[in-house]
Tab-separated table of C-alpha atoms in Angstrom:
chain	number	residue	atom	x	y	z
A	1	MET	CA	202.655	-88.366	23.053
A	2	GLN	CA	203.698	-85.098	24.672
A	3	GLU	CA	204.864	-85.274	28.299
A	4	LYS	CA	203.750	-82.812	31.076
A	5	PRO	CA	206.308	-80.311	32.235
A	6	ALA	CA	208.131	-81.423	35.359
A	7	GLY	CA	207.786	-79.556	38.695
A	8	LYS	CA	204.183	-78.305	38.243
A	9	PRO	CA	201.478	-79.714	40.558
A	10	SER	CA	198.347	-81.151	39.025
A	11	ASN	CA	194.915	-79.500	39.242
A	12	PHE	CA	193.691	-82.172	41.641
A	13	VAL	CA	196.383	-81.373	44.136
A	14	LEU	CA	195.542	-77.653	44.017
A	15	PHE	CA	191.849	-78.420	44.597
A	16	MET	CA	192.629	-80.504	47.666
A	17	ILE	CA	194.848	-77.788	49.134
A	18	LEU	CA	192.186	-75.079	48.674
A	19	THR	CA	189.437	-77.286	50.149
A	20	PHE	CA	191.506	-78.031	53.244
A	21	GLY	CA	192.227	-74.337	53.712
A	22	VAL	CA	188.533	-73.388	53.529
A	23	ILE	CA	187.635	-76.047	56.138
A	24	MET	CA	190.308	-74.819	58.530
A	25	LEU	CA	189.263	-71.175	58.091
A	26	HIS	CA	185.568	-72.041	58.712
A	27	SER	CA	186.311	-74.017	61.864
A	28	TRP	CA	188.439	-71.180	63.255
A	29	TYR	CA	185.966	-68.383	62.449
A	30	PHE	CA	182.875	-70.183	63.795
A	31	LYS	CA	184.537	-71.464	66.915
A	32	PRO	CA	181.778	-72.093	69.586
A	33	GLN	CA	181.658	-69.641	72.499
A	34	LYS	CA	181.759	-70.777	76.079
A	35	PRO	CA	178.318	-70.523	77.735
A	36	GLU	CA	177.959	-67.713	80.237
A	37	PRO	CA	177.614	-68.814	83.842
A	38	LYS	CA	174.045	-68.958	85.069
A	39	PRO	CA	173.091	-66.360	87.689
A	40	ASP	CA	172.541	-67.486	91.202
A	41	LYS	CA	169.031	-68.435	92.115
A	42	PRO	CA	166.995	-65.677	93.725
A	43	ALA	CA	166.992	-65.460	97.450
A	44	VAL	CA	163.389	-66.519	97.565
A	45	ALA	CA	164.185	-69.699	95.639
A	46	ARG	CA	167.108	-70.470	97.928
A	47	GLU	CA	164.905	-70.021	100.963
A	48	GLU	CA	162.306	-72.340	99.461
A	49	ASN	CA	164.981	-75.008	98.836
A	50	ALA	CA	166.178	-74.663	102.391
A	51	ALA	CA	162.636	-75.047	103.672
A	52	ASN	CA	162.112	-78.123	101.474
A	53	GLN	CA	165.130	-79.772	103.016
A	54	HIS	CA	163.360	-79.797	106.376
A	55	LYS	CA	160.110	-81.231	105.009
A	56	PRO	CA	159.269	-84.893	105.407
A	57	ASP	CA	159.983	-87.079	102.418
A	58	ALA	CA	156.264	-87.514	101.698
A	59	GLU	CA	155.712	-83.772	101.446
A	60	LYS	CA	158.829	-83.388	99.264
A	61	ALA	CA	157.541	-85.991	96.899
A	62	LYS	CA	154.169	-84.299	96.814
A	63	ASP	CA	155.736	-80.906	96.057
A	64	ASP	CA	158.139	-82.311	93.467
A	65	LYS	CA	155.345	-84.066	91.629
A	66	PRO	CA	154.896	-82.276	88.297
A	67	GLU	CA	151.581	-80.541	87.739
A	68	LYS	CA	149.387	-82.319	85.316
A	69	ALA	CA	149.157	-80.277	82.088
A	70	LYS	CA	145.725	-79.163	80.937
A	71	PRO	CA	144.627	-80.045	77.444
A	72	GLU	CA	145.185	-77.255	74.914
A	73	ALA	CA	141.450	-76.843	74.295
A	74	ASP	CA	140.770	-76.313	78.011
A	75	GLN	CA	143.563	-73.745	78.241
A	76	ALA	CA	142.156	-71.813	75.255
A	77	ASP	CA	138.676	-71.750	76.831
A	78	ALA	CA	140.126	-70.580	80.127
A	79	GLU	CA	142.014	-67.787	78.401
A	80	LYS	CA	138.821	-66.669	76.606
A	81	GLU	CA	136.921	-66.598	79.903
A	82	ASP	CA	139.671	-64.501	81.513
A	83	LEU	CA	139.622	-62.010	78.621
A	84	ALA	CA	135.829	-61.754	78.749
A	85	ALA	CA	135.920	-61.188	82.504
A	86	ASP	CA	138.560	-58.470	82.106
A	87	ALA	CA	136.543	-56.721	79.385
A	88	GLU	CA	133.371	-56.891	81.464
A	89	SER	CA	135.120	-55.442	84.505
A	90	GLU	CA	136.446	-52.576	82.369
A	91	GLU	CA	133.005	-51.793	80.903
A	92	GLU	CA	131.216	-51.821	84.234
A	93	GLU	CA	130.556	-48.356	85.576
A	94	PRO	CA	129.652	-47.506	89.119
A	95	ASP	CA	125.981	-46.854	89.744
A	96	GLU	CA	125.166	-43.164	89.661
A	97	PRO	CA	123.857	-41.720	92.905
A	98	PRO	CA	120.237	-40.535	92.877
A	99	VAL	CA	119.553	-36.953	91.911
A	100	ALA	CA	119.083	-34.722	94.917
A	101	ALA	CA	116.025	-32.519	95.230
A	102	GLY	CA	116.552	-29.269	93.371
A	103	ASP	CA	119.469	-30.681	91.366
A	104	THR	CA	117.475	-31.097	88.139
A	105	MET	CA	118.926	-28.951	85.349
A	106	PRO	CA	118.279	-26.581	83.787
A	107	GLN	CA	116.046	-25.110	86.439
A	108	VAL	CA	113.110	-22.769	85.859
A	109	ALA	CA	114.363	-19.211	86.345
A	110	GLY	CA	111.505	-16.745	86.627
A	111	PRO	CA	108.699	-16.166	84.127
A	112	PRO	CA	109.231	-17.038	80.446
A	113	LYS	CA	111.040	-14.573	78.207
A	114	TYR	CA	110.295	-14.193	74.510
A	115	PHE	CA	112.595	-13.396	71.617
A	116	ALA	CA	112.054	-12.889	67.899
A	117	ILE	CA	114.033	-13.397	64.700
A	118	GLY	CA	113.047	-12.422	61.191
A	119	SER	CA	110.378	-9.790	60.542
A	120	ALA	CA	106.670	-9.287	60.025
A	121	ASP	CA	107.372	-6.654	57.373
A	122	PRO	CA	107.372	-8.090	53.824
A	123	ASN	CA	109.834	-5.387	52.770
A	124	ASP	CA	112.483	-6.832	55.064
A	125	PRO	CA	114.813	-9.598	53.749
A	126	TYR	CA	112.968	-12.378	55.615
A	127	ARG	CA	109.916	-14.423	54.804
A	128	MET	CA	108.669	-14.893	58.370
A	129	LEU	CA	108.625	-13.694	61.952
A	130	VAL	CA	109.569	-16.371	64.500
A	131	THR	CA	108.831	-15.854	68.205
A	132	LEU	CA	110.763	-18.070	70.614
A	133	ASN	CA	110.502	-18.950	74.295
A	134	ASP	CA	113.448	-19.516	76.648
A	135	ARG	CA	111.478	-22.302	78.362
A	136	GLY	CA	112.848	-25.313	76.550
A	137	ALA	CA	114.330	-22.999	73.884
A	138	ALA	CA	111.114	-23.616	71.957
A	139	VAL	CA	109.363	-21.988	69.034
A	140	GLN	CA	106.276	-20.124	70.239
A	141	ARG	CA	104.936	-18.861	66.930
A	142	ILE	CA	105.784	-18.602	63.209
A	143	GLU	CA	104.038	-15.958	61.103
A	144	LEU	CA	104.427	-15.566	57.336
A	145	ASN	CA	104.764	-11.942	56.261
A	146	SER	CA	103.886	-12.282	52.577
A	147	PRO	CA	100.659	-10.493	51.519
A	148	ARG	CA	99.912	-13.616	49.485
A	149	TYR	CA	99.243	-15.591	52.681
A	150	PRO	CA	97.112	-13.479	55.044
A	151	GLU	CA	95.064	-14.851	57.912
A	152	LEU	CA	91.412	-15.498	57.135
A	153	MET	CA	89.175	-12.756	58.497
A	154	ASP	CA	85.521	-12.728	59.490
A	155	ASP	CA	84.083	-9.268	59.975
A	156	ASP	CA	80.925	-10.685	61.540
A	157	ALA	CA	82.570	-12.952	64.092
A	158	TYR	CA	80.745	-13.177	67.395
A	159	MET	CA	82.244	-11.114	70.209
A	160	GLY	CA	82.130	-12.991	73.500
A	161	GLU	CA	82.848	-11.712	76.975
A	162	GLU	CA	86.429	-13.004	76.783
A	163	GLY	CA	87.077	-11.676	73.297
A	164	PRO	CA	86.412	-12.806	69.712
A	165	GLU	CA	85.111	-16.332	69.332
A	166	ARG	CA	85.228	-18.741	66.414
A	167	ARG	CA	81.749	-19.299	64.976
A	168	ASP	CA	80.359	-22.370	63.201
A	169	GLY	CA	83.837	-23.877	62.960
A	170	TYR	CA	85.007	-21.096	60.659
A	171	LEU	CA	88.657	-20.461	61.389
A	172	ALA	CA	88.989	-16.686	61.155
A	173	TYR	CA	90.529	-13.683	62.842
A	174	THR	CA	88.826	-10.400	63.574
A	175	GLY	CA	90.290	-6.928	63.854
A	176	GLY	CA	93.533	-5.248	62.943
A	177	TYR	CA	96.970	-6.663	63.681
A	178	LEU	CA	99.169	-4.979	66.304
A	179	GLY	CA	101.510	-7.946	66.792
A	180	ARG	CA	101.354	-10.825	69.259
A	181	VAL	CA	102.490	-8.689	72.165
A	182	THR	CA	100.906	-10.914	74.822
A	183	VAL	CA	101.046	-14.620	75.458
A	184	ASP	CA	99.127	-15.316	78.660
A	185	ARG	CA	95.761	-13.725	77.938
A	186	GLY	CA	94.439	-14.766	81.345
A	187	LYS	CA	96.497	-12.200	83.264
A	188	ARG	CA	94.558	-9.327	84.790
A	189	GLY	CA	95.702	-6.194	86.513
A	190	LYS	CA	96.410	-2.577	85.873
A	191	GLY	CA	96.935	-2.516	82.125
A	192	CYS	CA	98.338	-5.210	79.842
A	193	ALA	CA	101.991	-6.183	80.104
A	194	VAL	CA	103.812	-6.455	76.781
A	195	GLU	CA	105.678	-9.773	76.641
A	196	ALA	CA	106.922	-9.935	73.041
A	197	VAL	CA	107.527	-7.421	70.272
A	198	GLY	CA	108.454	-8.813	66.871
A	199	HIS	CA	110.457	-6.787	64.389
A	200	GLY	CA	108.371	-5.281	61.599
A	201	THR	CA	105.099	-5.457	63.559
A	202	PRO	CA	102.960	-2.339	64.080
A	203	ALA	CA	103.839	-2.591	67.781
A	204	GLN	CA	107.578	-2.409	67.057
A	205	LYS	CA	107.165	0.424	64.553
A	206	ALA	CA	105.109	2.369	67.120
A	207	GLY	CA	107.908	2.053	69.690
A	208	LEU	CA	106.548	-0.604	72.068
A	209	LYS	CA	109.130	-2.665	73.980
A	210	PRO	CA	108.948	-5.869	76.037
A	211	GLY	CA	108.175	-4.933	79.610
A	212	ASP	CA	105.951	-1.983	78.696
A	213	VAL	CA	102.457	-1.865	80.177
A	214	ILE	CA	99.582	-0.679	77.960
A	215	VAL	CA	97.104	1.044	80.266
A	216	LYS	CA	94.822	2.668	77.669
A	217	VAL	CA	93.822	2.134	74.056
A	218	ASN	CA	92.149	5.155	72.482
A	219	ASP	CA	91.607	6.592	75.997
A	220	LYS	CA	89.845	3.412	77.146
A	221	GLU	CA	91.407	1.733	80.201
A	222	ILE	CA	92.222	-1.926	79.895
A	223	HIS	CA	92.922	-4.612	82.483
A	224	GLY	CA	94.725	-7.606	81.085
A	225	ALA	CA	95.388	-9.171	77.710
A	226	ALA	CA	91.788	-10.274	77.145
A	227	GLU	CA	90.552	-6.681	77.166
A	228	LEU	CA	93.287	-5.637	74.740
A	229	GLU	CA	92.203	-8.403	72.338
A	230	LYS	CA	88.574	-7.344	72.593
A	231	ILE	CA	89.434	-3.770	71.624
A	232	LEU	CA	91.668	-4.861	68.740
A	233	ALA	CA	88.934	-7.225	67.490
A	234	ARG	CA	86.673	-4.229	66.894
A	235	THR	CA	89.225	-2.392	64.749
A	236	LYS	CA	90.027	-2.660	61.055
A	237	PRO	CA	93.352	-3.111	59.233
A	238	GLY	CA	94.775	0.266	58.265
A	239	ARG	CA	93.379	2.064	61.295
A	240	THR	CA	95.695	3.970	63.684
A	241	ILE	CA	95.227	3.511	67.434
A	242	ARG	CA	96.705	5.403	70.412
A	243	LEU	CA	98.428	3.506	73.205
A	244	ASP	CA	99.034	4.989	76.673
A	245	VAL	CA	102.114	3.159	77.980
A	246	VAL	CA	103.921	2.880	81.306
A	247	ARG	CA	107.633	2.114	80.968
A	248	ASP	CA	109.898	1.344	83.929
A	249	GLY	CA	107.150	2.467	86.274
A	250	LYS	CA	106.656	5.871	84.645
A	251	PRO	CA	104.030	6.905	82.057
A	252	LEU	CA	105.410	7.990	78.704
A	253	ALA	CA	105.021	11.695	77.969
A	254	ALA	CA	102.814	11.059	74.928
A	255	PRO	CA	100.745	8.130	73.651
A	256	LEU	CA	102.280	5.837	71.030
A	257	GLU	CA	100.515	5.570	67.681
A	258	ALA	CA	100.311	2.228	65.893
A	259	LYS	CA	98.917	1.691	62.416
A	260	LEU	CA	97.290	-1.738	62.349
A	261	THR	CA	97.743	-4.122	59.436
A	262	ARG	CA	96.053	-7.240	58.145
A	263	PRO	CA	97.023	-10.202	60.362
A	264	PRO	CA	99.615	-12.551	58.836
A	265	MET	CA	99.093	-16.263	58.500
A	266	GLU	CA	100.328	-18.322	61.460
A	267	VAL	CA	101.816	-21.663	60.488
A	268	VAL	CA	102.841	-22.462	64.088
A	269	HIS	CA	101.127	-21.163	67.221
A	270	PRO	CA	100.399	-22.383	70.767
A	271	GLU	CA	97.291	-24.474	71.167
A	272	ASN	CA	95.625	-25.278	74.495
A	273	ASP	CA	98.037	-27.120	76.805
A	274	ASP	CA	100.043	-28.831	74.093
A	275	PRO	CA	103.845	-28.547	74.293
A	276	LEU	CA	105.591	-25.902	72.215
A	277	SER	CA	107.443	-26.734	69.005
A	278	PHE	CA	111.022	-27.955	68.542
A	279	LEU	CA	111.547	-29.261	72.071
A	280	LEU	CA	114.269	-31.853	72.663
A	281	THR	CA	115.838	-33.991	75.367
A	282	PHE	CA	118.474	-36.704	75.769
A	283	SER	CA	117.390	-40.317	75.407
A	284	LYS	CA	120.488	-41.670	77.198
A	285	ILE	CA	123.272	-40.321	79.399
A	286	ASP	CA	125.789	-42.842	80.728
A	287	LYS	CA	123.740	-45.560	82.445
A	288	ARG	CA	120.542	-43.545	82.618
A	289	GLU	CA	118.164	-43.810	79.664
A	290	LEU	CA	114.540	-43.346	78.780
A	291	PRO	CA	112.390	-46.478	78.546
A	292	GLU	CA	111.357	-47.811	75.192
A	293	ILE	CA	108.295	-46.080	73.757
A	294	GLU	CA	105.231	-48.276	73.972
A	295	VAL	CA	102.347	-47.038	71.851
A	296	ASP	CA	98.937	-47.757	73.326
A	297	PRO	CA	96.446	-48.415	70.499
A	298	ASN	CA	93.619	-47.386	72.846
A	299	GLN	CA	95.177	-43.996	73.596
A	300	PRO	CA	92.586	-41.207	73.065
A	301	LYS	CA	93.399	-39.143	70.001
A	302	ASP	CA	92.843	-35.849	71.811
A	303	LYS	CA	95.284	-36.685	74.629
A	304	ARG	CA	99.024	-36.783	74.132
A	305	PRO	CA	100.855	-39.856	75.501
A	306	ASP	CA	102.747	-39.566	78.782
A	307	TYR	CA	106.050	-40.561	77.147
A	308	VAL	CA	106.087	-37.283	75.211
A	309	ASP	CA	107.017	-35.365	78.372
A	310	GLU	CA	109.374	-37.958	79.887
A	311	GLU	CA	112.992	-37.040	80.594
A	312	ILE	CA	115.953	-38.681	82.293
A	313	GLU	CA	116.141	-38.123	86.032
A	314	GLY	CA	118.043	-34.891	86.613
A	315	VAL	CA	117.320	-33.497	83.114
A	316	ASN	CA	114.798	-30.705	82.462
A	317	LEU	CA	115.563	-29.633	78.877
A	318	ARG	CA	111.902	-29.520	77.815
A	319	LYS	CA	110.633	-27.162	80.527
A	320	GLY	CA	113.734	-25.585	82.068
A	321	THR	CA	115.011	-22.088	81.299
A	322	TRP	CA	117.718	-21.931	78.630
A	323	GLU	CA	120.256	-19.113	78.496
A	324	VAL	CA	120.433	-16.894	75.395
A	325	VAL	CA	124.090	-16.629	74.326
A	326	ASP	CA	123.603	-14.971	70.918
A	327	HIS	CA	120.688	-13.037	69.451
A	328	GLN	CA	120.707	-11.282	66.073
A	329	ARG	CA	118.002	-10.325	63.586
A	330	ASP	CA	118.502	-13.585	61.682
A	331	ARG	CA	119.518	-16.058	64.419
A	332	ILE	CA	119.398	-16.942	68.091
A	333	THR	CA	121.359	-19.500	70.140
A	334	PHE	CA	120.198	-20.992	73.443
A	335	ARG	CA	122.397	-22.898	75.899
A	336	ALA	CA	121.588	-25.362	78.680
A	337	THR	CA	124.219	-26.928	80.940
A	338	LEU	CA	124.084	-30.221	82.820
A	339	PRO	CA	126.995	-29.939	85.304
A	340	ARG	CA	126.235	-33.338	86.789
A	341	TRP	CA	127.480	-34.958	83.576
A	342	GLY	CA	129.686	-32.147	82.282
A	343	LEU	CA	127.401	-31.637	79.260
A	344	GLU	CA	126.370	-28.490	77.431
A	345	ALA	CA	123.532	-28.333	74.896
A	346	LEU	CA	123.335	-25.569	72.276
A	347	LYS	CA	120.249	-24.976	70.150
A	348	THR	CA	120.465	-22.487	67.267
A	349	TYR	CA	117.660	-21.163	65.057
A	350	ARG	CA	118.746	-19.342	61.906
A	351	LEU	CA	116.968	-17.622	58.996
A	352	VAL	CA	118.700	-17.059	55.668
A	353	PRO	CA	118.194	-13.467	54.429
A	354	ILE	CA	116.818	-13.031	50.925
A	355	PRO	CA	119.274	-11.423	48.471
A	356	ALA	CA	118.395	-7.862	47.496
A	357	ASP	CA	117.995	-8.881	43.828
A	358	ASN	CA	115.327	-11.441	44.791
A	359	GLN	CA	113.478	-9.353	47.352
A	360	THR	CA	110.560	-8.588	45.019
A	361	ASP	CA	110.274	-12.189	43.791
A	362	PRO	CA	107.374	-13.676	45.793
A	363	ASP	CA	108.351	-17.214	44.743
A	364	TYR	CA	111.910	-16.990	46.062
A	365	PRO	CA	112.187	-19.581	48.838
């Protein structure tokens, strides 16, 4: 048997020495820190303690009695109620004051003004002539300019005292087409005031302008729009008429000559007292809103429901005067402001011109 060399420690002894060293190093490195001194109680707390010292023992015991803890379920319900109350208080808005008299916007500013986009001339790059009204920024009339879609004509239509009349339910038009230069045919006076002149119409090509007053047609004096319509009803497409015109209060030096055409087909036009086309309004602004629409099954078919004309108090978008902020041959933009709510409404009508290569294609949309 071979003996171990003398003077060398055994492995067990080395293990014990290393273990002891690790324990000592750990205890020194992770030595616990002394706790920092607690700050003095606030002055309010000290005053409360001083006041408690002067209370009777019964009151001290009552104050020192711990508050009974609420069950966790009750605390959760209470917290939900508090959150709901906070949310409700945040959503609540103050009631709006009533609208003062004369504060309804937009207001009606003078008589209606009429504007046109597109053209009545089929050689222009548009398929239609659109006449618009600044009252409600509405569409007054849409006329197709294609020769494929002319208005029906009846050469034997009965001529009444107020102009041409429809006979036997036959929807037809009589006479040559000058352009829808008047809107209110009930006006009477010295001559006939021109209210609208569409591009491409015989009236525009002859040189008529909105605001002109036609006082004679072929040397015959006229008084109002009805008399102008009666004279035009007796003409034929292709005929040239002479118009004596007063502009800015002064007669023009020479009559204007207009060559009448066949009337175009109207796909939209005013009818009786019905509202104009493409009107709009707001259904809700803040806390104000229109009531729910209730359709009456017994409503007469020839009478429009009252809810059609309803608007929010202070709003007059359907009948008020809109401002024209942009007007080109192919587009027009109206604007109405509601300063009470800091709102601005813009309404734009736009026609897409026909490319030159497709101008002669009658089926191009």
